[in-house]
Short mmCIF file of C-alpha atoms in Angstrom, two decimals:
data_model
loop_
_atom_site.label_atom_id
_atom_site.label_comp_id
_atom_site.label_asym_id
_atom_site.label_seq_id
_atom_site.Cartn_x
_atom_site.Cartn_y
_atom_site.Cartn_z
CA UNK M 1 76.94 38.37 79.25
CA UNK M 2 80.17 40.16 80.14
CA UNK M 3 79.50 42.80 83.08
CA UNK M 4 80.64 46.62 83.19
CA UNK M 5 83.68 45.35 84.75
CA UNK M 6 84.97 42.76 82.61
CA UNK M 7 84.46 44.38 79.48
CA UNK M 8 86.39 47.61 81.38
CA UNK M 9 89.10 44.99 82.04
CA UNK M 10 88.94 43.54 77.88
CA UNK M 11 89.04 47.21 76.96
CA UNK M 12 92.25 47.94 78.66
CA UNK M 13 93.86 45.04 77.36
CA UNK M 14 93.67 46.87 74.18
CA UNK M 15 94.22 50.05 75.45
CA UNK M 16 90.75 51.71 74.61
CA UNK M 17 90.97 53.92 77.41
CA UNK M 18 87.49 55.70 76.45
CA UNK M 19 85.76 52.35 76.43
CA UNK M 20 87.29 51.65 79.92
CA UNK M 21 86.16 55.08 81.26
CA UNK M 22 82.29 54.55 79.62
CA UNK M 23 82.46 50.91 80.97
CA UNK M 24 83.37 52.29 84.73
CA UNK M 25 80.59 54.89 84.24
CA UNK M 26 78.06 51.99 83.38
CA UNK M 27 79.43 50.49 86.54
CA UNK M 28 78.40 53.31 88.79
CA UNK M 29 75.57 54.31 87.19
CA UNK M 30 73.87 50.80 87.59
CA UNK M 31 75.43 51.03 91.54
CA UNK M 32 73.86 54.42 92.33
CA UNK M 33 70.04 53.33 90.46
CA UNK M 34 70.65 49.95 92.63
CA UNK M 35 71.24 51.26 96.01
CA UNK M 36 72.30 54.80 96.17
CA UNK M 37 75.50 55.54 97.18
CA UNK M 38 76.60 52.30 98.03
CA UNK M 39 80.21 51.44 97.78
CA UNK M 40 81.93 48.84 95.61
CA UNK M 41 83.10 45.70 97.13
CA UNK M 42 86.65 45.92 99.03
CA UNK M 43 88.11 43.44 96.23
CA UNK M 44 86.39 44.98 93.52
CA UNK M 45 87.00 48.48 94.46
CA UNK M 46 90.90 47.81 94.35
CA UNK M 47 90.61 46.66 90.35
CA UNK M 48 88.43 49.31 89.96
CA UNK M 49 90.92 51.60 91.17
CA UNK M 50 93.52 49.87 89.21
CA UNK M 51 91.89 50.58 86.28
CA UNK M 52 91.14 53.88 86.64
CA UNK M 53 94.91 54.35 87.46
CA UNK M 54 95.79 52.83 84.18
CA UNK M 55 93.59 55.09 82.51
CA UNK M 56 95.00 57.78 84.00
CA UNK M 57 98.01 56.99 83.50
CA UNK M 58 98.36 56.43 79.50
CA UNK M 59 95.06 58.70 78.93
CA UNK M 60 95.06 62.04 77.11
CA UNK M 61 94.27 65.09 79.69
CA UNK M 62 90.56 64.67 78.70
CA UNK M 63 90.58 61.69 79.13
CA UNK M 64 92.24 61.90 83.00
CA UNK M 65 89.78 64.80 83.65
CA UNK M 66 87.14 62.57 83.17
CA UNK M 67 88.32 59.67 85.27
CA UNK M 68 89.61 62.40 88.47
CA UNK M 69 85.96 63.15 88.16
CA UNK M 70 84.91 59.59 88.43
CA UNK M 71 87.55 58.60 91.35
CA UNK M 72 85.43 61.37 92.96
CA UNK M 73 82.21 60.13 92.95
CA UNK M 74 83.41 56.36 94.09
CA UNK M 75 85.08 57.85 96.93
CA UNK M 76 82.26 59.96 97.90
CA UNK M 77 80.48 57.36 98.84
CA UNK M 78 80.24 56.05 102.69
CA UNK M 79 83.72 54.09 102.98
CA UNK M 80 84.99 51.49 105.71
CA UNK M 81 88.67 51.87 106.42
CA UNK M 82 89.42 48.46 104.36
CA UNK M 83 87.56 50.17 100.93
CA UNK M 84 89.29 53.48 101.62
CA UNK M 85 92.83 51.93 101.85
CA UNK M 86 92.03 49.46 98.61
CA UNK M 87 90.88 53.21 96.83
CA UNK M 88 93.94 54.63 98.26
CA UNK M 89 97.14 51.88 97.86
CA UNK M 90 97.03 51.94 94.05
CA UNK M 91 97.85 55.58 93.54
CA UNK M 92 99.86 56.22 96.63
CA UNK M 93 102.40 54.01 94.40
CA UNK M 94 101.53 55.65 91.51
CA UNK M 95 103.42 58.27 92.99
CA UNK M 96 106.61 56.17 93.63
CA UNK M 97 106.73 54.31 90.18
CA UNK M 98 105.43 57.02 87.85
CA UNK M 99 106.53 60.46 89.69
CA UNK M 100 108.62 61.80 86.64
CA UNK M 101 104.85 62.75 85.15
CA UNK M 102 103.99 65.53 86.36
CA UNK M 103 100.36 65.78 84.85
CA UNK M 104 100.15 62.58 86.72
CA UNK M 105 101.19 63.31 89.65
CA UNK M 106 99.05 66.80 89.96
CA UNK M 107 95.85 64.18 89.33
CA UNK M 108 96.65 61.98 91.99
CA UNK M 109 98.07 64.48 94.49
CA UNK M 110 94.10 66.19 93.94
CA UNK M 111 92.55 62.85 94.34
CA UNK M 112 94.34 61.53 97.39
CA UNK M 113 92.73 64.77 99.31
CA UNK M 114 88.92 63.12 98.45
CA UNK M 115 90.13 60.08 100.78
CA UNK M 116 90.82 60.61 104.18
CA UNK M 117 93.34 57.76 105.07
CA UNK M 118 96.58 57.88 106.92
CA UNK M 119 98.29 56.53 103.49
CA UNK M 120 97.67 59.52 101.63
CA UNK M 121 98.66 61.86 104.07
CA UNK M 122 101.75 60.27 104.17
CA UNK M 123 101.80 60.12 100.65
CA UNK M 124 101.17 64.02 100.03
CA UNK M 125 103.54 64.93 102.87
CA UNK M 126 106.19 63.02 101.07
CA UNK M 127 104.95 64.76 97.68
CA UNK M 128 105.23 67.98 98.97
CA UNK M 129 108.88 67.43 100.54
CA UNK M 130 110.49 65.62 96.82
CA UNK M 131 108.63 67.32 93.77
CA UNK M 132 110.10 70.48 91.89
CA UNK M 133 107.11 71.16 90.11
CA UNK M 134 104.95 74.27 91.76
CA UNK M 135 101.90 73.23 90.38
CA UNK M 136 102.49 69.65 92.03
CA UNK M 137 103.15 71.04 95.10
CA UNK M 138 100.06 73.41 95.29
CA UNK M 139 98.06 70.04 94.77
CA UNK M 140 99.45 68.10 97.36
CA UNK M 141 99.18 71.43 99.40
CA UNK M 142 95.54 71.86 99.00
CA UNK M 143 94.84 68.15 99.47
CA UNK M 144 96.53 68.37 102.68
CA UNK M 145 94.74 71.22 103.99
CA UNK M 146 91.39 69.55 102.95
CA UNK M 147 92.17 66.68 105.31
CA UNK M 148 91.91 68.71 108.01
CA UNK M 149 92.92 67.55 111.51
CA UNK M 150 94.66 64.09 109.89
CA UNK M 151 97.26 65.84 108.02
CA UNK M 152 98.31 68.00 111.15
CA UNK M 153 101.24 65.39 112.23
CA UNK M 154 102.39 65.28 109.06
CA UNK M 155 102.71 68.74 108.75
CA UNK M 156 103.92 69.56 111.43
CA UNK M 157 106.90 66.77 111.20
CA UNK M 158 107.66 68.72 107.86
CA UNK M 159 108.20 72.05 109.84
CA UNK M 160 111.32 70.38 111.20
CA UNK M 161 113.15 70.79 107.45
CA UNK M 162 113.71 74.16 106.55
CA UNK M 163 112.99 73.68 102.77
CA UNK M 164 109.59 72.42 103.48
CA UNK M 165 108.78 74.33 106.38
CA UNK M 166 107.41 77.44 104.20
CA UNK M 167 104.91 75.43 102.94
CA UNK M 168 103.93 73.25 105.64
CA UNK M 169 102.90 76.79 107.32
CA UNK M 170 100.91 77.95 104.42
CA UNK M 171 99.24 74.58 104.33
CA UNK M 172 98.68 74.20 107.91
CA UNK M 173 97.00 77.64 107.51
CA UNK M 174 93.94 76.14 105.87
CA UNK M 175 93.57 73.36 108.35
CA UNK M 176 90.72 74.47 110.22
CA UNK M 177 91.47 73.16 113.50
CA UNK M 178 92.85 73.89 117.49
CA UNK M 179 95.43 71.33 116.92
CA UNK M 180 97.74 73.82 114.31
CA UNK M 181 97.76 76.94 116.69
CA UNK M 182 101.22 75.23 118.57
CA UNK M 183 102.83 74.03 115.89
CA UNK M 184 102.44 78.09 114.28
CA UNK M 185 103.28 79.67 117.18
CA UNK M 186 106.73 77.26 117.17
CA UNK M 187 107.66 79.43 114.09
CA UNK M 188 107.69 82.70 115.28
CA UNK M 189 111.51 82.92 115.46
CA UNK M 190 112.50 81.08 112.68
CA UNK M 191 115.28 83.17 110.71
CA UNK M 192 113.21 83.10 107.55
CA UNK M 193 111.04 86.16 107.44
CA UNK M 194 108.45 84.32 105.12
CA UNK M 195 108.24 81.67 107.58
CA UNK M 196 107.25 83.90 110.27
CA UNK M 197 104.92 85.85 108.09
CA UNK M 198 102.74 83.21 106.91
CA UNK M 199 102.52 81.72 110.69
CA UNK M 200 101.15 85.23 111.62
CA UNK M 201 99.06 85.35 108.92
CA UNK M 202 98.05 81.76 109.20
CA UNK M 203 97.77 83.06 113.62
CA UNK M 204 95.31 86.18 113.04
CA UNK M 205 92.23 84.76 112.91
CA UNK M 206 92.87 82.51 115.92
CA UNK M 207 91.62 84.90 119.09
CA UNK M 208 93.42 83.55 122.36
CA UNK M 209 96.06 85.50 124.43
CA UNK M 210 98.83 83.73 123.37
CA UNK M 211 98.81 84.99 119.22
CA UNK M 212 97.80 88.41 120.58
CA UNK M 213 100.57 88.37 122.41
CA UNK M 214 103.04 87.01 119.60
CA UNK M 215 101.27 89.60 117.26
CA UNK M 216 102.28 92.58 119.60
CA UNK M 217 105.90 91.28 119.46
CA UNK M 218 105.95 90.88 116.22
CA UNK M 219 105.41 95.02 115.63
CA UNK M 220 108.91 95.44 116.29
CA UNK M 221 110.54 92.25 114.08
CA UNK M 222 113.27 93.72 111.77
CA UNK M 223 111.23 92.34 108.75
CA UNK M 224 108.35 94.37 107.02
CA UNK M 225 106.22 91.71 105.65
CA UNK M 226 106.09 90.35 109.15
CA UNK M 227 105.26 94.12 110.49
CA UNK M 228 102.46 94.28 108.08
CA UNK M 229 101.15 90.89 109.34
CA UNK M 230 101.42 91.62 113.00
CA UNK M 231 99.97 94.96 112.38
CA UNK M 232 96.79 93.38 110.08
CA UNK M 233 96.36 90.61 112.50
CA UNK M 234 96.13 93.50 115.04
CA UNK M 235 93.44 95.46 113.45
CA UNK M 236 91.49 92.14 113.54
CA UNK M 237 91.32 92.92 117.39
CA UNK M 238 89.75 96.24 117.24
CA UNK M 239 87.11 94.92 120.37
CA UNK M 240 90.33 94.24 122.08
CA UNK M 241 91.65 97.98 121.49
CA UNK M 242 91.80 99.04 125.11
CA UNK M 243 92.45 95.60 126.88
CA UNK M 244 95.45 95.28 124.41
CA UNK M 245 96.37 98.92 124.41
CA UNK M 246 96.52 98.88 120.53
CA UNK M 247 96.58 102.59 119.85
CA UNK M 248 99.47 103.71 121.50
CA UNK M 249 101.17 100.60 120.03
CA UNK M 250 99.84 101.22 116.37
CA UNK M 251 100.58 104.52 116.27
CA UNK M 252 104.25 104.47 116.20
CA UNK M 253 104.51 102.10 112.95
CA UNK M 254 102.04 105.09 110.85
CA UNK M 255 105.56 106.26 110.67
CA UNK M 256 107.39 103.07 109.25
CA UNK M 257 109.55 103.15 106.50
CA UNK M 258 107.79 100.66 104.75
CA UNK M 259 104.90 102.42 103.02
CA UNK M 260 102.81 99.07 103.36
CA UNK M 261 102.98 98.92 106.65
CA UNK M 262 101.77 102.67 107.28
CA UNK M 263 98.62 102.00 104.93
CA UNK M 264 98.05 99.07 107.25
CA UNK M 265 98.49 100.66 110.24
CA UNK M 266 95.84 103.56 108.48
CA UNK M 267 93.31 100.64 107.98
CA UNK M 268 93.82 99.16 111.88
CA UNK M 269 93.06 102.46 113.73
CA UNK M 270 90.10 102.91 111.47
CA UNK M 271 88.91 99.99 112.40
CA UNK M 272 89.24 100.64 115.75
CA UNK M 273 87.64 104.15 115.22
CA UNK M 274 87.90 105.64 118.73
CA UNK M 275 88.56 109.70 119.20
CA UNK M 276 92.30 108.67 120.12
CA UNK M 277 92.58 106.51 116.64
CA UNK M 278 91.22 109.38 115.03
CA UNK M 279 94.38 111.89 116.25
CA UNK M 280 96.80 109.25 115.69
CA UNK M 281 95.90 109.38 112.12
CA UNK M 282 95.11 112.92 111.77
CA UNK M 283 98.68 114.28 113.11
CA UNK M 284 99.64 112.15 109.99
CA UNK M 285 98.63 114.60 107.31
CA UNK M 286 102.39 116.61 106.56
CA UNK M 287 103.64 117.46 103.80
CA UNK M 288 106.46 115.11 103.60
CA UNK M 289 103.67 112.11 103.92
CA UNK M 290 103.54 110.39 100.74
CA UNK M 291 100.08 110.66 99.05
CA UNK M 292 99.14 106.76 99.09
CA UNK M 293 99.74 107.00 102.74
CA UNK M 294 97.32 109.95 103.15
CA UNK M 295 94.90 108.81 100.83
CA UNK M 296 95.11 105.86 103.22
CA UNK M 297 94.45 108.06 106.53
CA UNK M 298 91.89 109.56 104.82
CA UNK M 299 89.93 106.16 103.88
CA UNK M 300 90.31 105.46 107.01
CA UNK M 301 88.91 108.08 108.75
CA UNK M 302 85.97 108.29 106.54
CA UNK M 303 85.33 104.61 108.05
CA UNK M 304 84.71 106.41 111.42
CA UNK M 305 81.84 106.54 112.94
CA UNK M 306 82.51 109.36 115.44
CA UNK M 307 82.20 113.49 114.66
CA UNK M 308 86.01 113.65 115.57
CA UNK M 309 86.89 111.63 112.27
CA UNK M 310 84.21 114.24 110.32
CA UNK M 311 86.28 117.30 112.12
CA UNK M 312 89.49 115.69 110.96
CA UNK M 313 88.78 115.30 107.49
CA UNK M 314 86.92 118.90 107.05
CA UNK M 315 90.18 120.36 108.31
CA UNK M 316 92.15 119.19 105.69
CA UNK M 317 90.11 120.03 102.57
CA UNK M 318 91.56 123.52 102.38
CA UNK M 319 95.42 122.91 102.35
CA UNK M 320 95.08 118.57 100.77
CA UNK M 321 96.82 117.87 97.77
CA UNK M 322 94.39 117.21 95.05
CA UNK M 323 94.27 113.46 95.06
CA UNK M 324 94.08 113.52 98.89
CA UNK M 325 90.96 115.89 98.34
CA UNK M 326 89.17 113.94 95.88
CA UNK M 327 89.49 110.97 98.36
CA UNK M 328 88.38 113.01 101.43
CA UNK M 329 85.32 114.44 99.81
CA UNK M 330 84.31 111.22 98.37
CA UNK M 331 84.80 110.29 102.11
CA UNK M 332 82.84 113.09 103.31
CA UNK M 333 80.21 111.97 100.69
CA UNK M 334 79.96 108.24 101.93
CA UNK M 335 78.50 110.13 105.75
CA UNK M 336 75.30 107.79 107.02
CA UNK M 337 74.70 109.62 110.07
CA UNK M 338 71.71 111.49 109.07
CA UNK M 339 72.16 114.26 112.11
CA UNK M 340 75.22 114.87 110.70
CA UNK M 341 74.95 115.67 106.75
CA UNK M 342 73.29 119.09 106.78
CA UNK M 343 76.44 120.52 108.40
CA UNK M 344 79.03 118.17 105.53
CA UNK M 345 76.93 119.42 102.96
CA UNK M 346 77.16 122.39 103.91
CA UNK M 347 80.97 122.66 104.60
CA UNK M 348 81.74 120.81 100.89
CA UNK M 349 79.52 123.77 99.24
CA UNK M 350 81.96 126.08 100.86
CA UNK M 351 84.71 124.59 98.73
CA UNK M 352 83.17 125.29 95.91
CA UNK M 353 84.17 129.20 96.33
CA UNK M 354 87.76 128.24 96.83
CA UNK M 355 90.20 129.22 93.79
CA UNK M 356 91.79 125.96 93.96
CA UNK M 357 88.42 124.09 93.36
CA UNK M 358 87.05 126.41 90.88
CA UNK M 359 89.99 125.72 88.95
CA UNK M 360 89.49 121.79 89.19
CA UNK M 361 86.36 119.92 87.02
CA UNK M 362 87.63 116.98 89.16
CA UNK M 363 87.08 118.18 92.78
CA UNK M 364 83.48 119.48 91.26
CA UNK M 365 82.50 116.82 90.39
CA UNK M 366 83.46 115.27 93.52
CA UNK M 367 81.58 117.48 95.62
CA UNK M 368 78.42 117.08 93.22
CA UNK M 369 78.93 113.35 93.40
CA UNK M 370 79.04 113.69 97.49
CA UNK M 371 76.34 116.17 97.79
CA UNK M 372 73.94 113.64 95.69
CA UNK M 373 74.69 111.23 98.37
CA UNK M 374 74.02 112.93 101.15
CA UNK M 375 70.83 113.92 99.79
CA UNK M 376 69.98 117.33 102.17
CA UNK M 377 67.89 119.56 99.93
CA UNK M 378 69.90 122.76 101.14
CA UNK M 379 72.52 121.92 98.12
CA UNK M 380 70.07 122.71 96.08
CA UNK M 381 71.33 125.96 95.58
CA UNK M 382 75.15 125.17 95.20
CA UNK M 383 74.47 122.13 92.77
CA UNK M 384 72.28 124.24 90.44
CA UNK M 385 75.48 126.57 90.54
CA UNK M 386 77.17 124.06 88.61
CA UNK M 387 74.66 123.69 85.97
CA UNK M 388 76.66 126.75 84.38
CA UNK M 389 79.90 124.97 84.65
CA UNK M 390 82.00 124.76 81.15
CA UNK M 391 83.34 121.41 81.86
CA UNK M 392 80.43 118.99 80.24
CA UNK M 393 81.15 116.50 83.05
CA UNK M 394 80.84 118.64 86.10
CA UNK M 395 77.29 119.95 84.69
CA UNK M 396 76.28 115.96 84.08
CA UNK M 397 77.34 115.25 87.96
CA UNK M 398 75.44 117.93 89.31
CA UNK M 399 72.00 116.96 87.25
CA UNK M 400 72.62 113.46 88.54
CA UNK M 401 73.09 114.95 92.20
CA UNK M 402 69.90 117.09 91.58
CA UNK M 403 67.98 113.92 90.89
CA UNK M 404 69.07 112.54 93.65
CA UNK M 405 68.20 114.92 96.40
CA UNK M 406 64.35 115.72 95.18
CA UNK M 407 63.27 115.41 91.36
CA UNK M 408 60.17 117.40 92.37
CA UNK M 409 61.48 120.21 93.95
CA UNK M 410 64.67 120.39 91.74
CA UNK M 411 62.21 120.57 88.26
CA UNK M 412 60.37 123.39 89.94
CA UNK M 413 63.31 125.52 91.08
CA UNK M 414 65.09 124.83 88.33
CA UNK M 415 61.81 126.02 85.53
CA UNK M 416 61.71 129.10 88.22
CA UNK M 417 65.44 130.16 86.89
CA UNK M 418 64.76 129.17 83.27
CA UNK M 419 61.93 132.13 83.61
CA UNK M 420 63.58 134.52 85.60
CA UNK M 421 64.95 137.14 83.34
CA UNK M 422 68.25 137.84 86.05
CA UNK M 423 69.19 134.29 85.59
CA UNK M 424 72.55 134.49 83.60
CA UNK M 425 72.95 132.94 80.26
CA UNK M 426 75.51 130.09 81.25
CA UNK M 427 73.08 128.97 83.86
CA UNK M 428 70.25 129.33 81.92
CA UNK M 429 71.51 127.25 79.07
CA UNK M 430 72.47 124.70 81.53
CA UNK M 431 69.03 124.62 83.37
CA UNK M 432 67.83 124.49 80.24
CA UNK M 433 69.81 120.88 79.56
CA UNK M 434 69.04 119.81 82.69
CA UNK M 435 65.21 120.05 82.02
CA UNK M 436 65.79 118.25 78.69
CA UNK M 437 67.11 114.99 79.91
CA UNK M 438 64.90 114.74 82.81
CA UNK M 439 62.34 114.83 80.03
CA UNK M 440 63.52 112.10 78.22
CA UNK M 441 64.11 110.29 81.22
CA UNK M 442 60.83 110.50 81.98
CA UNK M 443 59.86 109.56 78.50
#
């Protein structure tokens, strides 16, 4: 009786590339319920490998699909360095004879990263340096990064040729190991401002004196992609704020000409959230600032965790543009510290006597939103104000924000209006919606 093998072998012969692939399966499916994950023979595993090749190679995409995920499973199993170079040897010059298919190729360049041997490095490295194809090129990226530590030489020999040195970088950037920080930090300077980005980027998460220090250069490179980078990487290094003096050097770059950079900037000092991040970023709000960059300052102030980020965003409610308000009383809003949202609530039912509010359903609704959050009962008073609202939306927001800070005692305030003959018609009719939905919630 023929075995999976053989009839996989009589199949190709004739090209039934289906029957091969079923016949393979058989194969290790009777493996695995023999003896787990044990590996195919040396010689066997190299036919079996040829075979799958061939099926990959004249195979419809389905058909390839299938067989990638087969490849997978053989060469998940436990490996000696003979078995992983017999998996390996066939498709390494697969890549040689049959590299005008590009479908091809993009299988085996994924494959060859399931198989840690010094052949497929090679083999990807040499990939990544020849093909046009972008797709190609991610694949033997990825693969390479999924090595790990093995595919750092090759790498870092391709960093030596300026058209492959981009992606080298990126690549070596998913390489989790000690061994890429040098060959990174041996960018810096190149002249290509991608290059040195994407080393940076590739740098932040790597905390050791010499990066910080290459990050702190890197504020002043003429390039604003690699400003933004040093500046992000930065902000990564908030507990390092003092020892690294990273206010004074932030603070200049709030100013940069690249709007990118500035939000970044805005983001770093809020991380850092000290009282002297807080004035860098509040000395920001001009009117000549753009309003993405202030929205920005404002986010990150409202990040703070210190009253002098509170103080800095109350004193700019009354003169904000309206964007930059919405933002800083959904900020305002957002407050955990409980000792300190009596005295927010407070302030944002101020606003709601200012002309410029009154005018706005937006910045209501805001403020009804915020005060819902905060959840101090004194707002009672101001968010039953808006119940006689004409805008259908602000009237919604400040039911929701009644619920919110106590059903109870909202229901029974509210039914004290509905029967108090003083209580003006707008506001009467709106108490009296309010009362209906909480009914039918209820119900």
């Amino acid at each position: 009786m023929l075995t999976s093998f053989e009839q996989a072998q009589l199949a190709a012969q004739r090209q039934d590339w289906a029957l091969v692939y079923q016949c393979l399966c058989q194969m290790q499916i009777a493996l695995d319920a023999e003896a787990g994950d044990r590996p195919l023979a040396a010689d066997l595993l190299e036919l079996v490998a040829e075979a799958l090749l061939k099926v990959l190679r004249l195979g419809d995409f389905q058909q390839r699909w299938e067989i990638a995920k087969l490849f997978s499973q053989i060469a998940a199993a436990p490996l000696s360095e003979d078995q992983r170079s017999r998996l390996v040897m066939p498709w390494v010059a697969a890549l040689q004879t049959d590299g005008d298919d590009e479908e091809l190729c993009w299988f085996v360049a994924r494959l060859l990263g399931e198989v840690a041997h010094p052949a497929a490095v090679d083999a990807l490295a040499e990939l990544l340096q020849q093909t046009e194809d972008d797709d190609v090129r991610s694949a033997a990226a990825a693969s390479l990064a999924s090595l790990g530590p093995l595919s750092t030489l090759a790498l870092t020999e391709l960093l030596a040729e300026p058209e492959t040195r981009l992606v080298a970088v990126q690549t070596l950037a998913h390489v989790r190991s000690a061994a890429v920080v040098e060959p990174l930090l041996s960018v810096l300077d190149d002249p290509d401002p991608a290059v040195r980005s994407a080393a940076l980027e590739a740098l932040s998460s790597v905390h050791e004196p010499r990066v910080s220090a290459a990050l702190v250069r890197a504020l002043s490179d003429p390039a604003s992609a690699v400003r933004k980078e040093a500046v992000i990487g930065l902000g990564l290094r908030a507990d390092q704020a003092i020892a690294l003096d990273l206010v004074p050097l932030l603070s200049p770059l709030l100013r940069d000409l690249n709007g990118a950079v500035a939000e970044q900037v805005a983001i770093a000092l809020g991380r850092i959230g000290t009282p002297a991040a807080v004035l860098a970023l509040s000395v920001q709000f001009q009117p000549l600032t753009p309003i993405s960059q202030q929205i920005a300052l404002v986010r990150a102030l409202g990040w703070m965790k210190v009253p002098e980020a509170l103080a800095a965003l109350e004193s700019i409610l009354e003169t904000a543009p309206a964007p930059v308000l919405l933002e800083a009383i959904a900020a305002l809003g957002r407050t955990q510290e409980p000792r300190w949202r009596p005295k927010v609530a407070q302030r944002l039912q101020s606003l709601l006597s200012q002309p410029g509010v009154q005018a706005s359903a937006a910045a209501k609704q805001a403020i009804a939103l915020a005060l819902g959050q905060l959840g101090d009962r004194a707002a009672l008073g101001g968010l039953t104000g808006l119940l006689a609202d004409e805008d259908a939306g602000v009237r919604l927001h400040a039911i929701a924000a009644l619920k919110a800070l106590d059903r109870t005692a909202a229901q029974q305030h509210l039914r004290t209006l509905a029967q108090d003959p003083q209580t003006p018609a707008p506001l009467r009719q709106g108490i009296t919606q309010a009362l209906q939905e909480w009914e039918l919630g209820q119900g």
